[in-house]
Amino acid sequence: MASTINDKPARLLSLDFFRGATVAAMILVNNPGSWAHIYAPLEHAEWNGCTPTDLVFPFFLFIVGVSIAYAMGSRKLDPASHNKTIVKALKRALILFGLGLFLSLFPKVFTEPAEAFQHVRIPGVLQRIAVVFFISSVIFLKTSEKNIFRLFIVLLAVYWALMTFVPVPGIGYANLEKETNLGAWIDRGVLGEAHLWKSAKTWDPEGILGTIPAVATGLFGILVGVYLKRKDLDAATKMAWLFSAGFAAIALGWVWGLQFPINKSLWTSSFVPFTGGLATVVLSLSYWIIDVNNYSRFTKPFVVYGVNAITVFFLSGLIPRILNMIKVTQPDGSETGAQNWLYESFFMPYFSPVNASLAWAVTFVLFWLAILWLMYSRKIIIKV
């Protein structure tokens, strides 16, 4: 449903900025002109390690947590409203999960529905956002901040123990390899290979077991959001503590990574504090510049992304699929998708392969910026 910006209470501008920058980055890295030609920072790490692209998804889940602390803070204080709030959170989570499944099904669901459902990928980015949002919302409403921190530690410790000590059935020992780790074994057993990431089929980067540390990322964001909302502290004190906590978390993640490698696909326990610490530093710096010092002239392109983040993420995944359904006949008589035709006609002839690929991605980001700017100017937010 649509609403207007003026219908909502005052927003934390730095949070909208951070969310918008994260979603714009997500669209940039998800839409190269050619997957064969990508600059290294715009690719995920092959397995262990962390590139700038690997930061995008954990940053978004961190932001989900911060947003929960701001959106549900008053309701947390009113236990009588908890059940109603949880029901609303569940409905929103189901919508997000459904949108993710729709992207996995589209467009085959309209041409070969039986085949589409037989091989639909069940995990996914929107699906993980949905699950993390709902679980984190319930935890926030029903648990004190101290217990949220304790649960954060427990989730990371339990996941670390499961992944590094529990023998994998059929393998005989615990390991962190792509196809033979415990998470991959659970995904194949519960979901079946037909419903996993199509590029692998034997494991999934948004699999079931990895949801445990992903929820911890959401809780990290909640703790930061709760601290930012405190009215008994001045902005300078908040900045000092958040910067210190952020850098301490980065150091913890890096040190833990020596034993339990930083790995986005496994969402390892070391990956959570490492990326959460970086997100804390970025958000607190944005808060200091934008909300405390009121320097916000540069923020609007990112804010327009931030206030309609889920909408643009969903549509940016849908449009390429629609373009690929439109066939263009080439001079040799063969047919190609409209997106491929546009890329080969207007980008490849004028750039090197890697720069053509980047130029396409940047153009795609700017295309959505124009649409979102128009929506923002008309004060439209599509509430998912």
mmCIF file of N, CA, C and O in Angstrom, residues 24-96:
data_model
loop_
_atom_site.group_PDB
_atom_site.id
_atom_site.type_symbol
_atom_site.label_atom_id
_atom_site.label_comp_id
_atom_site.label_asym_id
_atom_site.label_seq_id
_atom_site.Cartn_x
_atom_site.Cartn_y
_atom_site.Cartn_z
ATOM 1 N N ALA A 24 21.425 0.884 -3.250
ATOM 2 C CA ALA A 24 22.008 1.287 -4.528
ATOM 3 C C ALA A 24 23.226 0.426 -4.848
ATOM 4 O O ALA A 24 23.420 -0.007 -5.997
ATOM 5 N N ALA A 25 24.046 0.153 -3.827
ATOM 6 C CA ALA A 25 25.210 -0.715 -4.026
ATOM 7 C C ALA A 25 24.773 -2.138 -4.373
ATOM 8 O O ALA A 25 25.397 -2.810 -5.208
ATOM 9 N N MET A 26 23.693 -2.602 -3.733
ATOM 10 C CA MET A 26 23.181 -3.939 -4.011
ATOM 11 C C MET A 26 22.739 -4.056 -5.471
ATOM 12 O O MET A 26 23.026 -5.057 -6.156
ATOM 13 N N ILE A 27 22.068 -3.039 -5.974
ATOM 14 C CA ILE A 27 21.618 -3.042 -7.365
ATOM 15 C C ILE A 27 22.812 -2.959 -8.308
ATOM 16 O O ILE A 27 22.852 -3.630 -9.352
ATOM 17 N N LEU A 28 23.808 -2.165 -7.945
ATOM 18 C CA LEU A 28 25.010 -2.031 -8.772
ATOM 19 C C LEU A 28 25.713 -3.368 -8.947
ATOM 20 O O LEU A 28 26.047 -3.772 -10.069
ATOM 21 N N VAL A 29 25.932 -4.100 -7.852
ATOM 22 C CA VAL A 29 26.694 -5.345 -7.935
ATOM 23 C C VAL A 29 25.868 -6.492 -8.494
ATOM 24 O O VAL A 29 26.427 -7.479 -8.983
ATOM 25 N N ASN A 30 24.526 -6.372 -8.433
ATOM 26 C CA ASN A 30 23.668 -7.445 -8.941
ATOM 27 C C ASN A 30 23.354 -7.326 -10.424
ATOM 28 O O ASN A 30 22.751 -8.249 -10.999
ATOM 29 N N ASN A 31 23.761 -6.215 -11.050
ATOM 30 C CA ASN A 31 23.350 -5.984 -12.439
ATOM 31 C C ASN A 31 24.501 -5.552 -13.338
ATOM 32 O O ASN A 31 24.412 -4.516 -14.018
ATOM 33 N N PRO A 32 25.579 -6.325 -13.419
ATOM 34 C CA PRO A 32 26.633 -5.985 -14.377
ATOM 35 C C PRO A 32 26.147 -6.253 -15.802
ATOM 36 O O PRO A 32 25.219 -7.043 -16.016
ATOM 37 N N GLY A 33 26.776 -5.597 -16.742
ATOM 38 C CA GLY A 33 26.416 -5.889 -18.131
ATOM 39 C C GLY A 33 26.779 -7.309 -18.502
ATOM 40 O O GLY A 33 26.056 -7.976 -19.245
ATOM 41 N N SER A 34 27.892 -7.796 -17.975
ATOM 42 C CA SER A 34 28.339 -9.166 -18.227
ATOM 43 C C SER A 34 28.972 -9.720 -16.956
ATOM 44 O O SER A 34 29.861 -9.092 -16.382
ATOM 45 N N TRP A 35 28.506 -10.887 -16.537
ATOM 46 C CA TRP A 35 29.077 -11.509 -15.346
ATOM 47 C C TRP A 35 30.515 -11.975 -15.593
ATOM 48 O O TRP A 35 31.247 -12.264 -14.647
ATOM 49 N N ALA A 36 30.931 -12.022 -16.849
ATOM 50 C CA ALA A 36 32.295 -12.445 -17.171
ATOM 51 C C ALA A 36 33.287 -11.296 -17.068
ATOM 52 O O ALA A 36 34.499 -11.515 -17.101
ATOM 53 N N HIS A 37 32.786 -10.071 -16.942
ATOM 54 C CA HIS A 37 33.665 -8.896 -16.896
ATOM 55 C C HIS A 37 33.232 -7.991 -15.749
ATOM 56 O O HIS A 37 32.348 -7.140 -15.910
ATOM 57 N N ILE A 38 33.854 -8.179 -14.589
ATOM 58 C CA ILE A 38 33.511 -7.420 -13.395
ATOM 59 C C ILE A 38 34.797 -7.016 -12.676
ATOM 60 O O ILE A 38 35.715 -7.829 -12.522
ATOM 61 N N TYR A 39 34.866 -5.769 -12.219
ATOM 62 C CA TYR A 39 35.992 -5.353 -11.390
ATOM 63 C C TYR A 39 35.974 -6.139 -10.085
ATOM 64 O O TYR A 39 34.911 -6.402 -9.509
ATOM 65 N N ALA A 40 37.157 -6.491 -9.594
ATOM 66 C CA ALA A 40 37.273 -7.365 -8.421
ATOM 67 C C ALA A 40 36.485 -6.876 -7.205
ATOM 68 O O ALA A 40 35.827 -7.680 -6.537
ATOM 69 N N PRO A 41 36.505 -5.571 -6.873
ATOM 70 C CA PRO A 41 35.738 -5.141 -5.688
ATOM 71 C C PRO A 41 34.237 -5.333 -5.836
ATOM 72 O O PRO A 41 33.511 -5.322 -4.842
ATOM 73 N N LEU A 42 33.750 -5.495 -7.062
ATOM 74 C CA LEU A 42 32.316 -5.674 -7.303
ATOM 75 C C LEU A 42 31.925 -7.145 -7.400
ATOM 76 O O LEU A 42 30.792 -7.466 -7.767
ATOM 77 N N GLU A 43 32.850 -8.024 -7.063
ATOM 78 C CA GLU A 43 32.566 -9.454 -7.006
ATOM 79 C C GLU A 43 32.600 -9.929 -5.560
ATOM 80 O O GLU A 43 33.292 -9.355 -4.721
ATOM 81 N N HIS A 44 31.859 -11.004 -5.299
ATOM 82 C CA HIS A 44 31.961 -11.643 -3.994
ATOM 83 C C HIS A 44 33.287 -12.389 -3.895
ATOM 84 O O HIS A 44 33.863 -12.800 -4.908
ATOM 85 N N ALA A 45 33.766 -12.556 -2.688
ATOM 86 C CA ALA A 45 34.950 -13.390 -2.477
ATOM 87 C C ALA A 45 34.644 -14.802 -2.975
ATOM 88 O O ALA A 45 33.514 -15.283 -2.850
ATOM 89 N N GLU A 46 35.620 -15.453 -3.542
ATOM 90 C CA GLU A 46 35.413 -16.807 -4.071
ATOM 91 C C GLU A 46 34.888 -17.738 -2.987
ATOM 92 O O GLU A 46 33.998 -18.550 -3.210
ATOM 93 N N TRP A 47 35.433 -17.631 -1.786
ATOM 94 C CA TRP A 47 34.924 -18.405 -0.650
ATOM 95 C C TRP A 47 35.256 -17.646 0.626
ATOM 96 O O TRP A 47 34.509 -16.790 1.034
ATOM 97 N N ASN A 48 36.378 -17.929 1.253
ATOM 98 C CA ASN A 48 36.770 -17.175 2.438
ATOM 99 C C ASN A 48 37.255 -15.782 2.049
ATOM 100 O O ASN A 48 37.751 -15.567 0.948
ATOM 101 N N GLY A 49 37.126 -14.854 2.982
ATOM 102 C CA GLY A 49 37.542 -13.485 2.715
ATOM 103 C C GLY A 49 36.341 -12.567 2.582
ATOM 104 O O GLY A 49 35.194 -12.984 2.707
ATOM 105 N N CYS A 50 36.612 -11.288 2.321
ATOM 106 C CA CYS A 50 35.528 -10.307 2.277
ATOM 107 C C CYS A 50 35.891 -9.182 1.323
ATOM 108 O O CYS A 50 36.916 -8.520 1.497
ATOM 109 N N THR A 51 35.073 -8.980 0.306
ATOM 110 C CA THR A 51 35.224 -7.858 -0.613
ATOM 111 C C THR A 51 34.187 -6.793 -0.258
ATOM 112 O O THR A 51 33.270 -7.044 0.539
ATOM 113 N N PRO A 52 34.282 -5.594 -0.836
ATOM 114 C CA PRO A 52 33.239 -4.592 -0.585
ATOM 115 C C PRO A 52 31.837 -5.114 -0.913
ATOM 116 O O PRO A 52 30.869 -4.772 -0.216
ATOM 117 N N THR A 53 31.722 -5.946 -1.935
ATOM 118 C CA THR A 53 30.420 -6.512 -2.305
ATOM 119 C C THR A 53 29.863 -7.407 -1.204
ATOM 120 O O THR A 53 28.642 -7.457 -0.983
ATOM 121 N N ASP A 54 30.735 -8.095 -0.490
ATOM 122 C CA ASP A 54 30.282 -8.974 0.596
ATOM 123 C C ASP A 54 29.712 -8.198 1.777
ATOM 124 O O ASP A 54 29.061 -8.786 2.650
ATOM 125 N N LEU A 55 29.944 -6.894 1.813
ATOM 126 C CA LEU A 55 29.435 -6.083 2.919
ATOM 127 C C LEU A 55 27.981 -5.660 2.713
ATOM 128 O O LEU A 55 27.291 -5.311 3.676
ATOM 129 N N VAL A 56 27.507 -5.711 1.477
ATOM 130 C CA VAL A 56 26.207 -5.112 1.157
ATOM 131 C C VAL A 56 25.066 -5.791 1.907
ATOM 132 O O VAL A 56 24.259 -5.127 2.571
ATOM 133 N N PHE A 57 24.965 -7.108 1.819
ATOM 134 C CA PHE A 57 23.845 -7.816 2.441
ATOM 135 C C PHE A 57 23.877 -7.725 3.977
ATOM 136 O O PHE A 57 22.852 -7.414 4.602
ATOM 137 N N PRO A 58 25.021 -7.962 4.631
ATOM 138 C CA PRO A 58 25.029 -7.811 6.095
ATOM 139 C C PRO A 58 24.729 -6.378 6.534
ATOM 140 O O PRO A 58 24.102 -6.165 7.573
ATOM 141 N N PHE A 59 25.171 -5.399 5.758
ATOM 142 C CA PHE A 59 24.826 -4.019 6.084
ATOM 143 C C PHE A 59 23.310 -3.849 6.072
ATOM 144 O O PHE A 59 22.737 -3.190 6.942
ATOM 145 N N PHE A 60 22.634 -4.445 5.080
ATOM 146 C CA PHE A 60 21.179 -4.281 5.002
ATOM 147 C C PHE A 60 20.493 -4.953 6.193
ATOM 148 O O PHE A 60 19.555 -4.381 6.765
ATOM 149 N N LEU A 61 20.928 -6.153 6.566
ATOM 150 C CA LEU A 61 20.317 -6.819 7.715
ATOM 151 C C LEU A 61 20.595 -6.052 9.006
ATOM 152 O O LEU A 61 19.746 -5.988 9.904
ATOM 153 N N PHE A 62 21.765 -5.465 9.117
ATOM 154 C CA PHE A 62 22.081 -4.590 10.250
ATOM 155 C C PHE A 62 21.105 -3.418 10.286
ATOM 156 O O PHE A 62 20.565 -3.064 11.346
ATOM 157 N N ILE A 63 20.848 -2.825 9.144
ATOM 158 C CA ILE A 63 19.921 -1.698 9.045
ATOM 159 C C ILE A 63 18.506 -2.132 9.410
ATOM 160 O O ILE A 63 17.758 -1.382 10.046
ATOM 161 N N VAL A 64 18.129 -3.361 9.028
ATOM 162 C CA VAL A 64 16.829 -3.898 9.434
ATOM 163 C C VAL A 64 16.719 -3.877 10.959
ATOM 164 O O VAL A 64 15.693 -3.470 11.520
ATOM 165 N N GLY A 65 17.775 -4.280 11.626
ATOM 166 C CA GLY A 65 17.777 -4.274 13.089
ATOM 167 C C GLY A 65 17.654 -2.879 13.671
ATOM 168 O O GLY A 65 16.867 -2.640 14.595
ATOM 169 N N VAL A 66 18.427 -1.939 13.139
ATOM 170 C CA VAL A 66 18.341 -0.553 13.621
ATOM 171 C C VAL A 66 16.926 -0.022 13.413
ATOM 172 O O VAL A 66 16.350 0.638 14.292
ATOM 173 N N SER A 67 16.345 -0.318 12.257
ATOM 174 C CA SER A 67 14.993 0.161 11.940
ATOM 175 C C SER A 67 13.962 -0.411 12.901
ATOM 176 O O SER A 67 12.994 0.274 13.272
ATOM 177 N N ILE A 68 14.137 -1.670 13.302
ATOM 178 C CA ILE A 68 13.223 -2.281 14.265
ATOM 179 C C ILE A 68 13.254 -1.503 15.582
ATOM 180 O O ILE A 68 12.219 -1.215 16.181
ATOM 181 N N ALA A 69 14.459 -1.164 16.040
ATOM 182 C CA ALA A 69 14.589 -0.427 17.296
ATOM 183 C C ALA A 69 13.871 0.917 17.231
ATOM 184 O O ALA A 69 13.272 1.364 18.214
ATOM 185 N N TYR A 70 13.914 1.569 16.066
ATOM 186 C CA TYR A 70 13.251 2.862 15.922
ATOM 187 C C TYR A 70 11.749 2.719 15.706
ATOM 188 O O TYR A 70 10.952 3.455 16.293
ATOM 189 N N ALA A 71 11.347 1.757 14.862
ATOM 190 C CA ALA A 71 9.926 1.638 14.512
ATOM 191 C C ALA A 71 9.094 1.027 15.626
ATOM 192 O O ALA A 71 7.909 1.334 15.765
ATOM 193 N N MET A 72 9.694 0.130 16.422
ATOM 194 C CA MET A 72 8.923 -0.609 17.422
ATOM 195 C C MET A 72 9.248 -0.213 18.861
ATOM 196 O O MET A 72 8.765 -0.838 19.797
ATOM 197 N N GLY A 73 10.053 0.823 19.027
ATOM 198 C CA GLY A 73 10.465 1.211 20.365
ATOM 199 C C GLY A 73 9.305 1.553 21.288
ATOM 200 O O GLY A 73 9.240 1.089 22.436
ATOM 201 N N SER A 74 8.350 2.350 20.810
ATOM 202 C CA SER A 74 7.216 2.732 21.657
ATOM 203 C C SER A 74 6.311 1.541 21.936
ATOM 204 O O SER A 74 5.728 1.429 23.018
ATOM 205 N N ARG A 75 6.184 0.643 20.973
ATOM 206 C CA ARG A 75 5.322 -0.534 21.161
ATOM 207 C C ARG A 75 5.934 -1.521 22.146
ATOM 208 O O ARG A 75 5.221 -2.240 22.835
ATOM 209 N N LYS A 76 7.238 -1.547 22.209
ATOM 210 C CA LYS A 76 7.905 -2.422 23.176
ATOM 211 C C LYS A 76 7.506 -2.052 24.609
ATOM 212 O O LYS A 76 7.381 -2.922 25.480
ATOM 213 N N LEU A 77 7.276 -0.759 24.831
ATOM 214 C CA LEU A 77 6.919 -0.281 26.164
ATOM 215 C C LEU A 77 5.465 -0.572 26.523
ATOM 216 O O LEU A 77 5.065 -0.376 27.680
ATOM 217 N N ASP A 78 4.688 -1.027 25.555
ATOM 218 C CA ASP A 78 3.265 -1.309 25.779
ATOM 219 C C ASP A 78 2.992 -2.792 25.514
ATOM 220 O O ASP A 78 2.660 -3.171 24.393
ATOM 221 N N PRO A 79 3.136 -3.652 26.520
ATOM 222 C CA PRO A 79 2.947 -5.097 26.331
ATOM 223 C C PRO A 79 1.600 -5.468 25.715
ATOM 224 O O PRO A 79 1.500 -6.468 25.003
ATOM 225 N N ALA A 80 0.590 -4.654 25.950
ATOM 226 C CA ALA A 80 -0.731 -4.956 25.393
ATOM 227 C C ALA A 80 -0.746 -4.902 23.874
ATOM 228 O O ALA A 80 -1.615 -5.517 23.232
ATOM 229 N N SER A 81 0.214 -4.177 23.282
ATOM 230 C CA SER A 81 0.259 -4.044 21.820
ATOM 231 C C SER A 81 1.171 -5.070 21.151
ATOM 232 O O SER A 81 1.257 -5.112 19.922
ATOM 233 N N HIS A 82 1.854 -5.891 21.957
ATOM 234 C CA HIS A 82 2.844 -6.809 21.395
ATOM 235 C C HIS A 82 2.249 -7.784 20.395
ATOM 236 O O HIS A 82 2.803 -8.002 19.310
ATOM 237 N N ASN A 83 1.143 -8.426 20.761
ATOM 238 C CA ASN A 83 0.567 -9.431 19.865
ATOM 239 C C ASN A 83 0.168 -8.822 18.522
ATOM 240 O O ASN A 83 0.415 -9.407 17.463
ATOM 241 N N LYS A 84 -0.438 -7.646 18.577
ATOM 242 C CA LYS A 84 -0.830 -6.973 17.338
ATOM 243 C C LYS A 84 0.402 -6.629 16.501
ATOM 244 O O LYS A 84 0.405 -6.785 15.271
ATOM 245 N N THR A 85 1.457 -6.167 17.167
ATOM 246 C CA THR A 85 2.687 -5.810 16.456
ATOM 247 C C THR A 85 3.340 -7.041 15.837
ATOM 248 O O THR A 85 3.841 -6.990 14.705
ATOM 249 N N ILE A 86 3.330 -8.146 16.556
ATOM 250 C CA ILE A 86 3.924 -9.384 16.039
ATOM 251 C C ILE A 86 3.145 -9.887 14.828
ATOM 252 O O ILE A 86 3.735 -10.351 13.841
ATOM 253 N N VAL A 87 1.823 -9.797 14.888
ATOM 254 C CA VAL A 87 1.000 -10.212 13.740
ATOM 255 C C VAL A 87 1.327 -9.353 12.515
ATOM 256 O O VAL A 87 1.465 -9.861 11.398
ATOM 257 N N LYS A 88 1.468 -8.035 12.724
ATOM 258 C CA LYS A 88 1.826 -7.152 11.611
ATOM 259 C C LYS A 88 3.203 -7.486 11.064
ATOM 260 O O LYS A 88 3.419 -7.481 9.845
ATOM 261 N N ALA A 89 4.135 -7.800 11.961
ATOM 262 C CA ALA A 89 5.479 -8.172 11.524
ATOM 263 C C ALA A 89 5.442 -9.476 10.734
ATOM 264 O O ALA A 89 6.154 -9.625 9.728
ATOM 265 N N LEU A 90 4.627 -10.421 11.176
ATOM 266 C CA LEU A 90 4.501 -11.696 10.462
ATOM 267 C C LEU A 90 3.927 -11.481 9.066
ATOM 268 O O LEU A 90 4.417 -12.064 8.093
ATOM 269 N N LYS A 91 2.907 -10.642 8.961
ATOM 270 C CA LYS A 91 2.324 -10.363 7.643
ATOM 271 C C LYS A 91 3.351 -9.742 6.713
ATOM 272 O O LYS A 91 3.444 -10.115 5.538
ATOM 273 N N ARG A 92 4.130 -8.803 7.260
ATOM 274 C CA ARG A 92 5.156 -8.167 6.425
ATOM 275 C C ARG A 92 6.216 -9.173 6.012
ATOM 276 O O ARG A 92 6.664 -9.183 4.867
ATOM 277 N N ALA A 93 6.602 -10.040 6.943
ATOM 278 C CA ALA A 93 7.606 -11.062 6.627
ATOM 279 C C ALA A 93 7.095 -12.009 5.550
ATOM 280 O O ALA A 93 7.852 -12.395 4.637
ATOM 281 N N LEU A 94 5.832 -12.396 5.630
ATOM 282 C CA LEU A 94 5.263 -13.295 4.630
ATOM 283 C C LEU A 94 5.211 -12.629 3.255
ATOM 284 O O LEU A 94 5.455 -13.290 2.230
ATOM 285 N N ILE A 95 4.902 -11.341 3.233
ATOM 286 C CA ILE A 95 4.902 -10.618 1.954
ATOM 287 C C ILE A 95 6.310 -10.594 1.364
ATOM 288 O O ILE A 95 6.502 -10.851 0.164
ATOM 289 N N LEU A 96 7.306 -10.265 2.196
ATOM 290 C CA LEU A 96 8.688 -10.242 1.719
ATOM 291 C C LEU A 96 9.124 -11.613 1.208
ATOM 292 O O LEU A 96 9.753 -11.725 0.149
#
